[in-house]
CSV table of C-alpha atoms in Angstrom, one decimal:
chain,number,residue,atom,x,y,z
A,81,UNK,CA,-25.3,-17.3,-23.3
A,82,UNK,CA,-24.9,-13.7,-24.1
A,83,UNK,CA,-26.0,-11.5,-26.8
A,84,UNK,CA,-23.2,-11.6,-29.3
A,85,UNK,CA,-22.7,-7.8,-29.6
A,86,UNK,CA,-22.4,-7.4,-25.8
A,87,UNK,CA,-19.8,-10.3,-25.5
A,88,UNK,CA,-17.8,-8.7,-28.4
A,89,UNK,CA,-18.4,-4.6,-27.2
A,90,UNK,CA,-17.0,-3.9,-24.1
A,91,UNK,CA,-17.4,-0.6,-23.9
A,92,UNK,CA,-18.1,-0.1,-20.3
A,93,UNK,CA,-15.4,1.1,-17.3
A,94,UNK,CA,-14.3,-1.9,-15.5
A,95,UNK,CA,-16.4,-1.8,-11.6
A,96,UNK,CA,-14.5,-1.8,-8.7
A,97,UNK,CA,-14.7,-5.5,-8.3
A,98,UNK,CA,-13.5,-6.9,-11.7
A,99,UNK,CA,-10.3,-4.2,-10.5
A,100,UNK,CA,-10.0,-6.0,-7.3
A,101,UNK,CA,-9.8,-9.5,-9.2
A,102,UNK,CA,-7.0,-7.7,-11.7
A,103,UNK,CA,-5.2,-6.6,-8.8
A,104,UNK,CA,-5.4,-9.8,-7.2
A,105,UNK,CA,-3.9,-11.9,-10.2
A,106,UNK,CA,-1.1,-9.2,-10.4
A,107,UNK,CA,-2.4,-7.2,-13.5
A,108,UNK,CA,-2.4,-4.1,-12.8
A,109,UNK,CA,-1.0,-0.8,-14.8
A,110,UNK,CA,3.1,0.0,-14.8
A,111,UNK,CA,5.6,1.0,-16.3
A,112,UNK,CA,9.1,-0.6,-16.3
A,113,UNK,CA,10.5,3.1,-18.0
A,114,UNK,CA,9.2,4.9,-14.5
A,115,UNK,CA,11.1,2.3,-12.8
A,116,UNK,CA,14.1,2.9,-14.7
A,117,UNK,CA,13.9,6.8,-14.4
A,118,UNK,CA,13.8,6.0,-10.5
A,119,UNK,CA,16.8,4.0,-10.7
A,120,UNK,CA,19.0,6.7,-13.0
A,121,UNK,CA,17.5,9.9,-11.0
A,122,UNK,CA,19.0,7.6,-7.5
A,123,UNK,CA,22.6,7.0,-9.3
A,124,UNK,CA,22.6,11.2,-10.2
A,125,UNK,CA,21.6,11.8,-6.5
A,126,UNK,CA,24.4,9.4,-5.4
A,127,UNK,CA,27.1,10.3,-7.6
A,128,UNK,CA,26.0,13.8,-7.0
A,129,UNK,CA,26.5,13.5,-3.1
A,130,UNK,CA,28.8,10.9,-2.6
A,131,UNK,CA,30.8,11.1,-5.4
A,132,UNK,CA,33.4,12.4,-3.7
A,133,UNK,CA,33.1,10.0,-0.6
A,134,UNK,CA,33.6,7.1,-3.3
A,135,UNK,CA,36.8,9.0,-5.2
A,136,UNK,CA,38.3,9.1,-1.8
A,137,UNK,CA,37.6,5.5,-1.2
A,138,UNK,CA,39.2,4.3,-4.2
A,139,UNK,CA,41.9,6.5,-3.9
A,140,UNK,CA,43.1,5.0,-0.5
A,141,UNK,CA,42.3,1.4,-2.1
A,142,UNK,CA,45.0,2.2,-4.7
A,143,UNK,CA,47.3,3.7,-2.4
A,144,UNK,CA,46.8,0.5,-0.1
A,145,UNK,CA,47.6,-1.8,-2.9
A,146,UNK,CA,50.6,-0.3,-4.5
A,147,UNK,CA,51.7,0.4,-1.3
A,148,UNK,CA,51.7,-2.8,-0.3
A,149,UNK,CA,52.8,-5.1,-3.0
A,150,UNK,CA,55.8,-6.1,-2.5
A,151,UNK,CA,54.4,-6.9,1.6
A,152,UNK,CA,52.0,-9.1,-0.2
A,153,UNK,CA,52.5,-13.6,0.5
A,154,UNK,CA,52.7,-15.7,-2.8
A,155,UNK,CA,50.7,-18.0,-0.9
A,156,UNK,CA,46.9,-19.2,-0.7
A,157,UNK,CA,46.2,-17.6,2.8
A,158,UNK,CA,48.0,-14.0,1.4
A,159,UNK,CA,46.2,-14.0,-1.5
A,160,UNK,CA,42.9,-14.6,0.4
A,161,UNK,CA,43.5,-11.8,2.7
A,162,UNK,CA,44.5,-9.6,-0.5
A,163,UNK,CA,41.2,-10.5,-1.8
A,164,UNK,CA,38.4,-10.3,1.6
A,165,UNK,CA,40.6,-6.9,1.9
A,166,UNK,CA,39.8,-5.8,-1.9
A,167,UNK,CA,36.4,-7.0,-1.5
A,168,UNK,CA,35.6,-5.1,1.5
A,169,UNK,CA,37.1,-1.6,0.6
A,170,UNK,CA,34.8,-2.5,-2.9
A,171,UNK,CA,32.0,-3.2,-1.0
A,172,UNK,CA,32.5,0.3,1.1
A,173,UNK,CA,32.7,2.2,-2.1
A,174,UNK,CA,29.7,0.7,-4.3
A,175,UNK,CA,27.9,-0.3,-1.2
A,176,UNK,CA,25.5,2.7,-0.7
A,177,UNK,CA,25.6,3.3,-4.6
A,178,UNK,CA,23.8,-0.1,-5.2
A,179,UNK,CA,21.7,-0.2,-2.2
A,180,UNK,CA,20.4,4.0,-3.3
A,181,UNK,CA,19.4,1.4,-6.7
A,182,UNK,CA,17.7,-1.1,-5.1
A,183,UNK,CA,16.0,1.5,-3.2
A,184,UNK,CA,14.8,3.3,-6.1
A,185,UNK,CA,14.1,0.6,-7.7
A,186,UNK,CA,11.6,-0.4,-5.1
A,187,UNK,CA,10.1,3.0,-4.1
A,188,UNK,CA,9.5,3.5,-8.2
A,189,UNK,CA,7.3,0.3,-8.1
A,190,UNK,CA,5.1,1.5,-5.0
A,191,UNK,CA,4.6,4.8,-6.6
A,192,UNK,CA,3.1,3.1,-9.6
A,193,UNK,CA,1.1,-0.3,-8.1
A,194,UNK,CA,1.3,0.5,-4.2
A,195,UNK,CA,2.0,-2.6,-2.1
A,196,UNK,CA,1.1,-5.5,-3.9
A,197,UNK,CA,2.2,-9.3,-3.7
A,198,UNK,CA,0.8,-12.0,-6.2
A,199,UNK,CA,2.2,-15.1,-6.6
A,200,UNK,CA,-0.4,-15.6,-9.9
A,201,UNK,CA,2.1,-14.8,-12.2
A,202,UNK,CA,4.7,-17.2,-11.3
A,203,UNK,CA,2.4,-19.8,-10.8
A,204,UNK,CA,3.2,-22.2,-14.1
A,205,UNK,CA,0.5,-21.9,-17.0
A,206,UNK,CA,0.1,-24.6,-20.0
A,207,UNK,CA,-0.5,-22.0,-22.4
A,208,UNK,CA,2.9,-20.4,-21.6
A,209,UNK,CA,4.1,-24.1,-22.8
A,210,UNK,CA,2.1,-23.6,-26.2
A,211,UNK,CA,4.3,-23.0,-29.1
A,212,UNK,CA,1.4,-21.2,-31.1
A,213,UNK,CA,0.4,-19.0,-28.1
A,214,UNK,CA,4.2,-18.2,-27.8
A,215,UNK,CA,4.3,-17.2,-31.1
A,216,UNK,CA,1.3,-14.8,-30.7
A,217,UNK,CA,2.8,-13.2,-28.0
A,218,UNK,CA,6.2,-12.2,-29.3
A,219,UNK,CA,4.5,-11.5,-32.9
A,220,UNK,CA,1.3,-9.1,-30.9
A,221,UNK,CA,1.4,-5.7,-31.6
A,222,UNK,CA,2.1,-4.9,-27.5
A,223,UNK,CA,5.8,-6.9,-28.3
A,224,UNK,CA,6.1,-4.9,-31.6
A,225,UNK,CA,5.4,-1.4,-30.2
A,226,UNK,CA,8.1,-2.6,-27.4
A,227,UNK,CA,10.7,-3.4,-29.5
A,228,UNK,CA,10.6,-0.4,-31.4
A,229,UNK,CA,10.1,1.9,-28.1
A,230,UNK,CA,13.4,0.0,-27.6
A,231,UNK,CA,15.3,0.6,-30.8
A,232,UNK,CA,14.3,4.5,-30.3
A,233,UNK,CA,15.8,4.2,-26.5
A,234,UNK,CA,19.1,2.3,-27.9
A,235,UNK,CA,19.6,5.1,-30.8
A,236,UNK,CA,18.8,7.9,-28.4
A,237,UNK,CA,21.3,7.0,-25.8
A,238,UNK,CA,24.1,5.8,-27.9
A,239,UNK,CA,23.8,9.1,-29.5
A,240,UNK,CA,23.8,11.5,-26.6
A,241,UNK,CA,26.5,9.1,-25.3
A,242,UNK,CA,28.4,9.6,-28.9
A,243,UNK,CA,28.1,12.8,-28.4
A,244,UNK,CA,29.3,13.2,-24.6
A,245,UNK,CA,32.2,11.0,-25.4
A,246,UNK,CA,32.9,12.6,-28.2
A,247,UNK,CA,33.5,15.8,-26.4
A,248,UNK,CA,35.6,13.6,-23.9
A,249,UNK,CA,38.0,12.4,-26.5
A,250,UNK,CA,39.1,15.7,-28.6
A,251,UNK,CA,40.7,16.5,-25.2
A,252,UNK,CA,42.7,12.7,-24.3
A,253,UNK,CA,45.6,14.6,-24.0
A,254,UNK,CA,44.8,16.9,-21.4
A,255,UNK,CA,44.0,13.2,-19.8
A,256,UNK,CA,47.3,11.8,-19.7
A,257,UNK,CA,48.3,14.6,-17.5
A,258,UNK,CA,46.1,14.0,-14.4
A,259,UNK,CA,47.0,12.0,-11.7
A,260,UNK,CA,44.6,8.7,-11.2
A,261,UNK,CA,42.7,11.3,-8.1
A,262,UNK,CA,41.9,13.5,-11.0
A,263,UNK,CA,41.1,10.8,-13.6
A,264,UNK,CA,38.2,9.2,-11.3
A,265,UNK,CA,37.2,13.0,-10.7
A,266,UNK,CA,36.7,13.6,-14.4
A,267,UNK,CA,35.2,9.8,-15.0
A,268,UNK,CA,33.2,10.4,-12.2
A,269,UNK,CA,31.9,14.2,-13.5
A,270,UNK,CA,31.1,12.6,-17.0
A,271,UNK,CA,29.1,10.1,-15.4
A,272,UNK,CA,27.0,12.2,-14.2
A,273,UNK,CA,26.8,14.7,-17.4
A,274,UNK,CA,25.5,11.4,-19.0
A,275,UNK,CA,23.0,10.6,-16.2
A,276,UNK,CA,21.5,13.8,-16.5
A,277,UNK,CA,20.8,14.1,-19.9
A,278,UNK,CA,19.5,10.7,-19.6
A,279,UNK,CA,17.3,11.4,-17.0
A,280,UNK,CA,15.6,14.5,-18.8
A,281,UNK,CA,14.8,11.9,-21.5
A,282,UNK,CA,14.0,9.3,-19.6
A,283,UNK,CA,11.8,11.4,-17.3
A,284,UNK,CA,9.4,12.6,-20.3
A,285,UNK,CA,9.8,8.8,-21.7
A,286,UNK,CA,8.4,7.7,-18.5
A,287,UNK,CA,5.6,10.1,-18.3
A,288,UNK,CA,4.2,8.7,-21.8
A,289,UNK,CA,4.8,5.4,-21.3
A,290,UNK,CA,3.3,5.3,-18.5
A,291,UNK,CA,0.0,7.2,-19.9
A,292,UNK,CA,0.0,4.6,-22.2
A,293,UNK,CA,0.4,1.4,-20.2
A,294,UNK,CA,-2.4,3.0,-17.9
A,295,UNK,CA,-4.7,3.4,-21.3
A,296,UNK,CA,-3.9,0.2,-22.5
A,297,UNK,CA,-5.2,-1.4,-19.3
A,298,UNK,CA,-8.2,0.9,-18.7
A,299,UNK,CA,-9.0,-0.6,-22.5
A,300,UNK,CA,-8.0,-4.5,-21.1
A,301,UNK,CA,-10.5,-4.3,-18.6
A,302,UNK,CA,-13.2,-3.0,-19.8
A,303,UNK,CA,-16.7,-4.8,-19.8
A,304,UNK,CA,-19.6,-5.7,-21.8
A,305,UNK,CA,-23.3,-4.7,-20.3
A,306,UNK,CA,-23.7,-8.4,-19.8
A,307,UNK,CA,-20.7,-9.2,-17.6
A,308,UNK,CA,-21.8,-6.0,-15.5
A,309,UNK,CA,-25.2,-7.7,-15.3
A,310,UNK,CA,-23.6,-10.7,-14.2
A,311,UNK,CA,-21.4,-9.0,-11.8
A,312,UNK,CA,-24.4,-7.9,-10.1
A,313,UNK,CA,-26.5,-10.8,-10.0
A,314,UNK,CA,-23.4,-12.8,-8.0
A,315,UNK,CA,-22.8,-9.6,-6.1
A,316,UNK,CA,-26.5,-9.8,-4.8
A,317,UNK,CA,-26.4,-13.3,-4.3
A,318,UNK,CA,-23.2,-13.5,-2.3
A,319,UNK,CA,-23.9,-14.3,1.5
A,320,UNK,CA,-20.8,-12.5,2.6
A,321,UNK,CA,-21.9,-9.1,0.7
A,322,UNK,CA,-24.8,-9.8,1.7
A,323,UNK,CA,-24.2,-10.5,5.8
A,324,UNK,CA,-21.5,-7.5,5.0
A,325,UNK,CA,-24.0,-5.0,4.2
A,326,UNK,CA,-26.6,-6.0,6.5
A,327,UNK,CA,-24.4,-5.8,9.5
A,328,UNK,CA,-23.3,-1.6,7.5
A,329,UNK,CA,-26.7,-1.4,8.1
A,330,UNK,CA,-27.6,-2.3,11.1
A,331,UNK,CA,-24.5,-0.4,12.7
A,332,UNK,CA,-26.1,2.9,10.7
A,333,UNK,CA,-29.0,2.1,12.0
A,334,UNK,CA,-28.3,1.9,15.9
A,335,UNK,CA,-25.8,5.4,15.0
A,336,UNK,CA,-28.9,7.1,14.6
A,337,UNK,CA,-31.0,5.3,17.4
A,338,UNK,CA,-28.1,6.8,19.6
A,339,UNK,CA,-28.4,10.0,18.3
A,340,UNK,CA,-32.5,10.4,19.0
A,341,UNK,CA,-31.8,9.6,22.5
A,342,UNK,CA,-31.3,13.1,24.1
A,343,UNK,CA,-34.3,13.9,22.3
A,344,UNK,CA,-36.1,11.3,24.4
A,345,UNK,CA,-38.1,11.7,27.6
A,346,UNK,CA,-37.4,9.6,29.7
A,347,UNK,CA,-35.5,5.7,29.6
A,348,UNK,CA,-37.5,3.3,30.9
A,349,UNK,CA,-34.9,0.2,32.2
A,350,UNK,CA,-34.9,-3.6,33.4
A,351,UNK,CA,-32.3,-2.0,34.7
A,352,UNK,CA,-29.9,-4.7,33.4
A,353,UNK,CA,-31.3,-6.1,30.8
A,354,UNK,CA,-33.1,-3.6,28.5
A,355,UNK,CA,-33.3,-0.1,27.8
A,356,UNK,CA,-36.2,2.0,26.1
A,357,UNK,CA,-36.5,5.2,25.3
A,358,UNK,CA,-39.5,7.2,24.9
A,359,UNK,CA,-40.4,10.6,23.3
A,360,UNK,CA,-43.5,12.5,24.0
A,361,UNK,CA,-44.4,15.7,21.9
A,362,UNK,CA,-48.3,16.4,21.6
A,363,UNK,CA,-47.4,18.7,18.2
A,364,UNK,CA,-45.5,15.1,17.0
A,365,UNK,CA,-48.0,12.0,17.7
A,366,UNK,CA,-51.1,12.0,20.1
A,367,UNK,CA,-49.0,9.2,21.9
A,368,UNK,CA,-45.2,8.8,23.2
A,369,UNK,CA,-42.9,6.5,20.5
A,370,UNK,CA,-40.3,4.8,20.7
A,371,UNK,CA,-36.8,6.5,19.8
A,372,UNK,CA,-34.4,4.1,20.8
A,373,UNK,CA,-33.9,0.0,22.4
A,374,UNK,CA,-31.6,-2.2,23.1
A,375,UNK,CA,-30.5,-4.9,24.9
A,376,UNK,CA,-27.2,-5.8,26.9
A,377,UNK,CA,-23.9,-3.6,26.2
A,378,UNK,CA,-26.6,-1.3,23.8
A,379,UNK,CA,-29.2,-0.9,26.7
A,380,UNK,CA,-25.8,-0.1,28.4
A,381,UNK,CA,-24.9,2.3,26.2
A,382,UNK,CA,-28.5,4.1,26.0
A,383,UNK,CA,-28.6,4.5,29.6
A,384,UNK,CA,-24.9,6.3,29.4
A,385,UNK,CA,-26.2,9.0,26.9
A,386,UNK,CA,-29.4,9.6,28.6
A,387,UNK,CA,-27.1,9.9,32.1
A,388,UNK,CA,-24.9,12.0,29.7
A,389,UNK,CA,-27.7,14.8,28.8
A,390,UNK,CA,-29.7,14.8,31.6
A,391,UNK,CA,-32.3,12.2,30.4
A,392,UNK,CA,-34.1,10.9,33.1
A,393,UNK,CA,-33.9,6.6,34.1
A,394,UNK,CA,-37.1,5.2,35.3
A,395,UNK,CA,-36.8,1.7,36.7
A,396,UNK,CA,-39.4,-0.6,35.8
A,397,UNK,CA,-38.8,-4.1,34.2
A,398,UNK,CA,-42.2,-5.3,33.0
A,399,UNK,CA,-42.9,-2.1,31.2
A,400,UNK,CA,-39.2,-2.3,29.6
A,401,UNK,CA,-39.6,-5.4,28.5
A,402,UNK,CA,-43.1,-5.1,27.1
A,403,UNK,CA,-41.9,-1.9,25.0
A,404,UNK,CA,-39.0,-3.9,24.0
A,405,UNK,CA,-41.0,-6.8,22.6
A,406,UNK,CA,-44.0,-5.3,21.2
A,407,UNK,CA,-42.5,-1.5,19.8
A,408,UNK,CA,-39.4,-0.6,17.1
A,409,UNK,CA,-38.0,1.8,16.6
A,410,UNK,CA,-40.8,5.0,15.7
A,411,UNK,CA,-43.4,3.1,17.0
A,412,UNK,CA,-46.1,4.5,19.5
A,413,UNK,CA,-46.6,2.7,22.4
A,414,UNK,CA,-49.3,0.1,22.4
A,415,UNK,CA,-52.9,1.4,24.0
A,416,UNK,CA,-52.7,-1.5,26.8
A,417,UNK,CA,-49.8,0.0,27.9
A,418,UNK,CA,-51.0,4.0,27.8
A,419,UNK,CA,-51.7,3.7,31.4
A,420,UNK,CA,-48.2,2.5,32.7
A,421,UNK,CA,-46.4,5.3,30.3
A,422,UNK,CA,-48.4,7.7,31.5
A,423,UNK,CA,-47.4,7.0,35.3
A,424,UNK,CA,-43.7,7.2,34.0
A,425,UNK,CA,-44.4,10.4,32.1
A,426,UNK,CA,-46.1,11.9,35.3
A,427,UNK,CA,-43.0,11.1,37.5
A,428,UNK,CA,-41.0,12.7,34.7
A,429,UNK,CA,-42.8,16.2,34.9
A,430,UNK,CA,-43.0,15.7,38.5
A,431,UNK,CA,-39.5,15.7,38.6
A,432,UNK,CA,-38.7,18.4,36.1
A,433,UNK,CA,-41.1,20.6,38.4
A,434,UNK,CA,-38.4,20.0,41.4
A,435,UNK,CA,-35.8,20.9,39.3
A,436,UNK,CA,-37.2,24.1,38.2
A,437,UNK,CA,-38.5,25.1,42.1
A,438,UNK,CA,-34.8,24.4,43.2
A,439,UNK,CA,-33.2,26.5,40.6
A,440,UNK,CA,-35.6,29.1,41.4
């Protein structure tokens, strides 16, 4: 059981695995106002660009029509090709304007959440099928804060559309003068006076919402001392952390064995089997030590560094294999073996002697 106060306080920053487990369940900090200033800045952008595309569009699909109406079959077939034909020069015009909005609509998500698919909130709860938890949740303070962040958006855009209309309507005269072109110019030009004012409120809406969303999560997940205790304990006792950061470990480990290697002497091989590297300096340890083993496609890979800076291979598979079994990494070779070492260390200055005479 824990303490009282630390069940109640949680006044610590969520770790990185209790966000892992939000994430995973699907709770995680956004906004549905970014998502809707996505959506409104793609319809500008589209009406901005193609606006004119569309007009023309619609202007031909009227033309078509009242061109042809009197062409047009009182039948079942006619009036199904009158309506594929209607639905395909619809489809050409709104097309690209509703796929910019689905677009948007997914790219505002990713921004906000990155890619993320949880079926754990559509999976069906029994407390979603409580009455009293139901009531809760629309009577919380989160549902009352929303409805009157809504009421503020509703007044807000029915008054910048009051006043935008209003504009539009002390000159419906001028209006009855243009010809249908210039009427889905002009609908098409207030549409996107609207959109823009909207989308300078919507964009500083979104910018606080969505610092609040992320505070009001940041605050959901926070955790007691004991929970981060907890967290620990199973974290430390978890094989697959555990085998995890024992195989980190092991792979840091033989990074820096690989490294020591054209620091070494000499490799001593089996020459298949086993590869040991030796480093002798006098001012270091009375005795040469170990600096780097391995077996298989490691000993493989020893022998290809020492090859690679001029480290010198000495065949000699009892010696490699004693090293291998009795030495780790930084040990000094055992005495018993002193004697065969030091043969390998004399062929070594031996040959760096006829190195030296034939570069002289």
């Amino acid at each position: 059981m824990p303490p009282q106060d630390d069940a109640e306080e949680r006044t610590e920053d969520a770790t990185p695995r209790k966000r892992e487990r939000e994430r995973e369940e699907g709770r995680v900090p956004s906004s549905r106002e970014v998502g809707t200033l996505f959506v409104l800045t793609a319809a500008a952008l589209t009406l901005y660009y193609a606006g004119e595309g569309m007009t023309a569009r619609t202007k031909s699909l009227f033309i078509y029509f009242f061109e042809n109406l009197g062409s047009f079959e009182l039948t079942r077939e006619g009036a199904t090709r009158v309506m594929a034909t209607a639905f395909l020069h619809a489809l050409a015009i709104i097309g690209p304007f509703m796929l910019a909005l689905v677009l948007a609509s997914i790219a505002g998500y990713l921004i906000q959440v990155g890619f993320l698919i949880s079926p754990k909130p559509l999976q069906p709860r029994p407390s979603r099928l409580n009455p009293i938890e139901g009531a809760k949740r629309i009577f919380s303070t989160h549902m009352l804060a929303e409805t009157v962040k809504s009421i503020l958006k509703f007044a807000v855009v029915v008054t910048v559309s009051w006043q935008v209309l209003d504009s539009v309507i002390s000159t419906s005269n001028a209006w009855m003068d243009k010809d249908p072109e210039q009427l889905i110019e002009s609908l098409l030009s207030i549409g996107l006076k609207l959109a823009l004012i909207m989308l300078v409120f919507l964009a500083a809406e979104a910018l606080l919402d969505y610092a609040f969303q992320r505070w009001r999560f940041e605050k959901g997940i926070r955790m007691s001392r004991y929970e981060i205790k907890q967290e620990l304990k199973e974290t430390e006792g978890d094989p697959h952390i555990k085998a995890r950061v024992r195989s980190i470990r092991q792979q840091q480990a033989r990074q820096r064995m690989m490294k020591e290697v054209p620091r070494a002497e000499v490799v001593i091989t089996n020459p298949t089997h086993y590869s040991v590297a030796l480093r002798y300096d006098p001012q270091e340890r009375e005795a040469p030590h170990v600096v780097a083993k391995g077996s298989g496609l490691i000993a493989l890979r020893i022998r290809e560094i020492a090859q690679e800076h001029g480290v010198p291979l000495y065949e000699d598979v009892w010696l490699a294999r004693q090293l291998y079994r009795t030495c780790d990494i930084g040990d000094t070779a055992p005495v018993e073996l002193w004697q065969a070492v030091a043969k390998v260390l004399a062929f070594v200055r031996a040959l760096d002697r006829k190195k030296l005479a034939a570069a002289v």
